[in-house]
XYZ file of C-alpha atoms in Angstrom:
322
model
C 11.265 32.501 -93.915
C 10.389 31.668 -90.317
C 10.993 34.260 -87.623
C 10.084 35.138 -84.058
C 7.835 38.201 -84.084
C 6.933 40.626 -81.306
C 3.514 41.929 -82.380
C 2.928 43.935 -79.207
C 4.966 44.676 -76.088
C 4.629 41.913 -73.539
C 6.262 38.785 -72.158
C 8.300 36.088 -73.917
C 5.173 33.962 -74.033
C 3.447 36.617 -76.181
C 5.908 36.143 -79.044
C 4.803 34.238 -82.129
C 6.617 32.176 -84.765
C 5.531 33.426 -88.173
C 6.396 33.382 -91.859
C 7.753 36.759 -92.935
C 9.266 38.073 -96.191
C 12.945 37.358 -96.755
C 15.090 40.496 -96.281
C 17.027 42.044 -99.163
C 20.518 43.476 -98.554
C 21.134 47.144 -99.312
C 24.579 48.464 -100.289
C 27.073 47.642 -97.535
C 24.876 44.903 -96.054
C 25.039 41.121 -95.919
C 22.158 38.689 -96.083
C 23.067 35.925 -93.638
C 21.622 32.454 -93.243
C 21.441 32.401 -89.462
C 22.761 29.225 -87.874
C 22.914 30.437 -84.268
C 21.569 33.465 -82.401
C 22.506 34.388 -78.846
C 19.988 35.547 -76.238
C 20.728 38.505 -73.956
C 18.814 40.026 -71.050
C 18.121 43.268 -73.007
C 16.115 41.140 -75.477
C 13.599 40.606 -72.668
C 13.454 44.359 -72.095
C 13.026 45.104 -75.803
C 9.960 42.884 -76.140
C 8.493 44.389 -72.953
C 9.027 47.946 -74.206
C 11.259 48.641 -71.196
C 14.654 49.132 -72.825
C 16.248 52.599 -72.984
C 15.469 52.683 -76.719
C 12.048 51.462 -77.782
C 11.375 49.742 -81.089
C 7.733 49.953 -82.157
C 6.094 46.554 -82.835
C 5.926 44.516 -84.908
C 9.598 43.566 -84.960
C 11.904 40.533 -84.878
C 13.951 40.597 -81.636
C 17.493 39.410 -81.040
C 20.794 41.034 -81.995
C 23.637 38.478 -82.113
C 24.047 36.076 -85.017
C 26.456 33.707 -86.690
C 25.895 32.022 -90.008
C 26.756 31.919 -93.689
C 26.627 34.781 -96.165
C 23.846 34.245 -98.712
C 24.351 37.481 -100.616
C 26.394 40.657 -100.275
C 25.092 44.111 -101.131
C 27.110 46.493 -103.252
C 30.386 47.447 -101.587
C 30.232 44.727 -98.914
C 33.617 42.925 -98.942
C 32.272 39.413 -98.312
C 31.364 36.479 -100.530
C 28.502 33.958 -100.415
C 29.384 30.971 -98.279
C 31.712 32.781 -95.894
C 31.075 32.138 -92.195
C 30.417 35.395 -90.344
C 29.213 36.667 -86.986
C 28.061 40.075 -85.857
C 25.581 42.301 -84.113
C 22.380 43.349 -85.834
C 18.659 43.510 -85.094
C 16.234 40.783 -86.063
C 18.455 37.858 -85.076
C 15.734 35.374 -84.124
C 15.002 34.358 -87.702
C 16.227 32.011 -90.408
C 17.773 34.961 -92.264
C 18.972 38.374 -91.107
C 20.666 41.464 -92.491
C 24.070 42.417 -91.119
C 26.015 45.593 -91.843
C 29.324 44.546 -93.359
C 31.142 46.840 -90.934
C 29.686 44.848 -88.031
C 30.647 41.454 -89.482
C 33.694 39.366 -88.610
C 34.823 36.064 -90.068
C 34.288 33.039 -87.853
C 37.554 31.137 -87.232
C 37.695 27.655 -88.735
C 37.954 26.008 -85.315
C 34.979 27.879 -83.801
C 31.382 26.738 -84.088
C 28.470 29.035 -84.892
C 27.091 28.937 -81.337
C 30.362 30.171 -79.811
C 30.708 32.870 -82.460
C 27.167 34.153 -81.890
C 27.596 34.118 -78.106
C 30.866 36.029 -78.096
C 29.645 39.470 -79.167
C 27.654 41.701 -76.839
C 28.522 40.262 -73.428
C 32.258 39.974 -74.094
C 32.464 43.473 -75.562
C 30.545 44.831 -72.569
C 32.820 43.071 -70.083
C 36.044 43.919 -71.924
C 35.232 47.610 -72.373
C 34.442 47.749 -68.640
C 37.625 45.949 -67.575
C 40.060 47.318 -70.144
C 38.927 50.872 -70.852
C 36.786 51.950 -67.912
C 38.446 50.231 -64.942
C 41.868 49.792 -66.576
C 42.367 46.541 -64.695
C 45.994 45.450 -64.406
C 47.657 42.131 -63.670
C 47.167 41.178 -60.031
C 44.217 43.519 -59.395
C 41.233 42.107 -57.534
C 38.074 42.370 -59.682
C 34.709 41.589 -58.078
C 32.063 40.384 -60.526
C 28.395 40.354 -59.520
C 26.005 38.044 -61.340
C 29.165 36.167 -62.217
C 27.453 33.146 -63.788
C 25.299 35.189 -66.152
C 26.126 36.322 -69.670
C 28.040 39.507 -68.884
C 29.261 38.153 -65.555
C 30.872 34.988 -66.861
C 32.348 36.922 -69.777
C 33.914 39.268 -67.212
C 35.300 36.297 -65.260
C 36.798 34.808 -68.443
C 38.356 38.077 -69.567
C 39.654 39.162 -66.165
C 41.358 35.775 -65.807
C 42.848 36.174 -69.295
C 44.122 39.622 -68.213
C 45.756 37.937 -65.172
C 43.586 39.774 -62.681
C 42.399 38.062 -59.495
C 38.661 37.374 -59.674
C 36.113 37.237 -56.879
C 32.897 35.873 -58.389
C 29.588 36.596 -56.652
C 26.462 34.649 -57.582
C 23.365 33.131 -56.012
C 23.864 29.345 -55.893
C 26.553 26.687 -55.414
C 26.049 25.512 -59.008
C 26.705 28.993 -60.384
C 29.748 29.468 -58.177
C 31.198 26.128 -59.266
C 31.038 27.238 -62.919
C 32.904 30.411 -61.934
C 35.608 28.356 -60.195
C 35.956 26.178 -63.266
C 36.414 29.311 -65.389
C 39.253 30.547 -63.167
C 37.723 32.605 -60.342
C 40.098 32.607 -57.377
C 37.402 33.286 -54.769
C 33.586 33.068 -54.717
C 30.728 34.489 -52.651
C 27.118 33.310 -52.477
C 25.557 36.733 -52.040
C 22.131 35.321 -51.171
C 23.562 33.462 -48.172
C 26.685 35.400 -47.143
C 27.485 38.959 -46.099
C 28.704 40.350 -49.426
C 30.507 43.400 -48.041
C 32.328 41.435 -45.336
C 33.291 38.590 -47.644
C 34.675 40.924 -50.307
C 36.891 42.578 -47.708
C 37.928 39.262 -46.161
C 38.662 37.360 -49.373
C 40.538 40.187 -51.095
C 42.380 41.411 -48.011
C 40.429 44.694 -48.359
C 42.027 45.150 -51.777
C 39.091 44.972 -54.199
C 40.003 47.520 -56.882
C 36.949 47.174 -59.129
C 33.365 45.936 -58.961
C 31.498 45.063 -62.161
C 27.760 45.114 -61.512
C 25.330 43.945 -64.216
C 22.729 43.019 -61.574
C 21.768 46.069 -59.506
C 19.069 45.698 -56.881
C 20.047 44.842 -53.317
C 23.547 43.687 -54.235
C 25.018 47.000 -55.387
C 25.416 48.873 -52.110
C 27.148 46.087 -50.129
C 29.495 45.519 -53.072
C 30.262 49.240 -53.160
C 30.951 49.153 -49.423
C 33.327 46.218 -49.971
C 35.534 48.178 -52.377
C 38.952 49.278 -51.224
C 39.758 52.976 -50.991
C 40.148 54.509 -54.421
C 38.317 51.623 -56.098
C 36.051 51.799 -59.135
C 32.425 50.658 -59.212
C 31.000 50.073 -62.701
C 27.260 49.768 -63.228
C 26.382 47.740 -66.328
C 22.708 46.841 -65.944
C 19.880 45.880 -63.632
C 19.057 42.214 -64.134
C 17.675 42.047 -60.578
C 14.917 44.404 -61.721
C 15.582 47.345 -59.390
C 17.798 50.349 -59.993
C 19.733 50.942 -56.760
C 20.324 54.284 -55.068
C 23.928 54.799 -53.990
C 24.683 56.800 -50.790
C 27.023 59.484 -52.097
C 28.760 59.835 -48.758
C 30.382 56.448 -49.417
C 31.866 57.831 -52.620
C 33.236 60.810 -50.705
C 34.560 58.927 -47.682
C 36.271 56.125 -49.626
C 37.453 58.141 -52.644
C 35.484 55.785 -54.898
C 34.840 56.327 -58.596
C 31.379 55.270 -59.843
C 31.182 54.775 -63.609
C 28.547 53.599 -66.048
C 29.189 51.670 -69.261
C 26.557 51.005 -71.926
C 27.525 48.946 -74.948
C 25.058 50.777 -77.196
C 26.815 54.150 -76.796
C 30.401 53.190 -75.969
C 31.667 53.291 -79.556
C 30.309 56.809 -80.097
C 31.528 58.111 -76.743
C 34.965 56.446 -76.785
C 35.786 55.541 -80.398
C 39.531 55.012 -80.008
C 39.197 52.731 -76.990
C 36.292 50.853 -78.585
C 38.203 50.096 -81.785
C 41.265 48.979 -79.818
C 39.207 46.784 -77.498
C 37.311 45.113 -80.323
C 40.532 44.339 -82.176
C 42.045 42.797 -79.045
C 38.888 40.763 -78.408
C 38.801 39.495 -81.983
C 42.382 38.306 -81.599
C 41.575 36.544 -78.303
C 38.695 34.712 -79.984
C 40.681 33.905 -83.110
C 43.476 32.188 -81.177
C 41.116 30.524 -78.696
C 42.200 32.443 -75.587
C 38.535 32.763 -74.631
C 35.425 30.888 -75.688
C 31.978 31.506 -74.206
C 30.340 29.028 -71.866
C 26.989 28.025 -73.362
C 24.677 26.872 -70.628
C 21.534 26.156 -72.654
C 20.469 25.751 -76.285
C 17.000 25.956 -77.802
C 15.532 25.542 -81.306
C 13.934 28.554 -83.024
C 10.417 27.359 -82.162
C 11.318 27.486 -78.457
C 12.717 31.025 -78.476
C 10.012 32.198 -76.011
C 11.206 29.529 -73.560
C 14.813 30.641 -74.069
C 13.883 34.238 -73.274
C 11.948 33.136 -70.188
C 15.002 31.160 -69.071
C 17.086 34.339 -69.267
C 14.385 36.535 -67.722
C 14.141 34.228 -64.696
C 17.955 34.348 -64.210
C 18.346 30.592 -64.606
C 21.069 30.872 -67.196
C 24.675 29.837 -66.704
C 26.775 31.765 -69.218
C 24.983 32.205 -72.537
C 21.775 30.891 -74.082
C 21.840 30.156 -77.813
C 19.093 29.580 -80.380
C 20.137 26.899 -82.892
C 18.704 27.287 -86.377
C 19.648 24.298 -88.580
């Protein structure tokens, strides 16, 4: 089968398309014919050897798939031909293994691209909004990097939760997408004073900031929070890990929290199970569907990863594998 292979840590352009042996499912696993694979910013970090957990090369990157079951290992409650989606490792390939416990059926009215794109970013955003921040109807939620994968998922979900969304991004095109997805207010944080605009647009009532970007945007967003607000750090797509002045936390009674999708289930199992069940229901009935801003064939996976690395993406990027 054809697959994208990282032979050594490097850039997206260092990846190769190669023929590799077809995987064989173990007990409890599914062998899936991949029809769509979603691209996430951590994929760029994995191939560079810069993610929190390092995978020694050679490996097949990517971790979100949707496709058809080819074969089910012993004890896996699925049948060949069923349409499934889930999180695994080795997604950028024509076939991939998926633990049956990580697999969900794809609704009849959902396409493979939407199913693949719904996993990691929507779980990240929903855990942050639902379990960490405990956002309620009418709360102002500020979303940084609001047109990116996690950001636009957070906009979608906060709107579905009937929160009031202030979307912050870096261009008029990105902000227009956020408006279309239901953001009540927007800020171009490369051209406007982020702290002042958060206070002005929310009436100094911003209860939560979701920050998957980091860098120079974090501190002014923190300063824009209302007293007693919650700041949630989710990642550092801007490339720099910010330092937060702790006196701001003290003076404004702010709570600073971190949320990492990789460890959330182990750290908060009850909340994680509840959240994932609620998300699955939202997807099943069509309450939320991801915005797919770009699609690439398998052979152009390096270009797709570069697109994400350079922060050009609106919503999600998907690899189509016919």
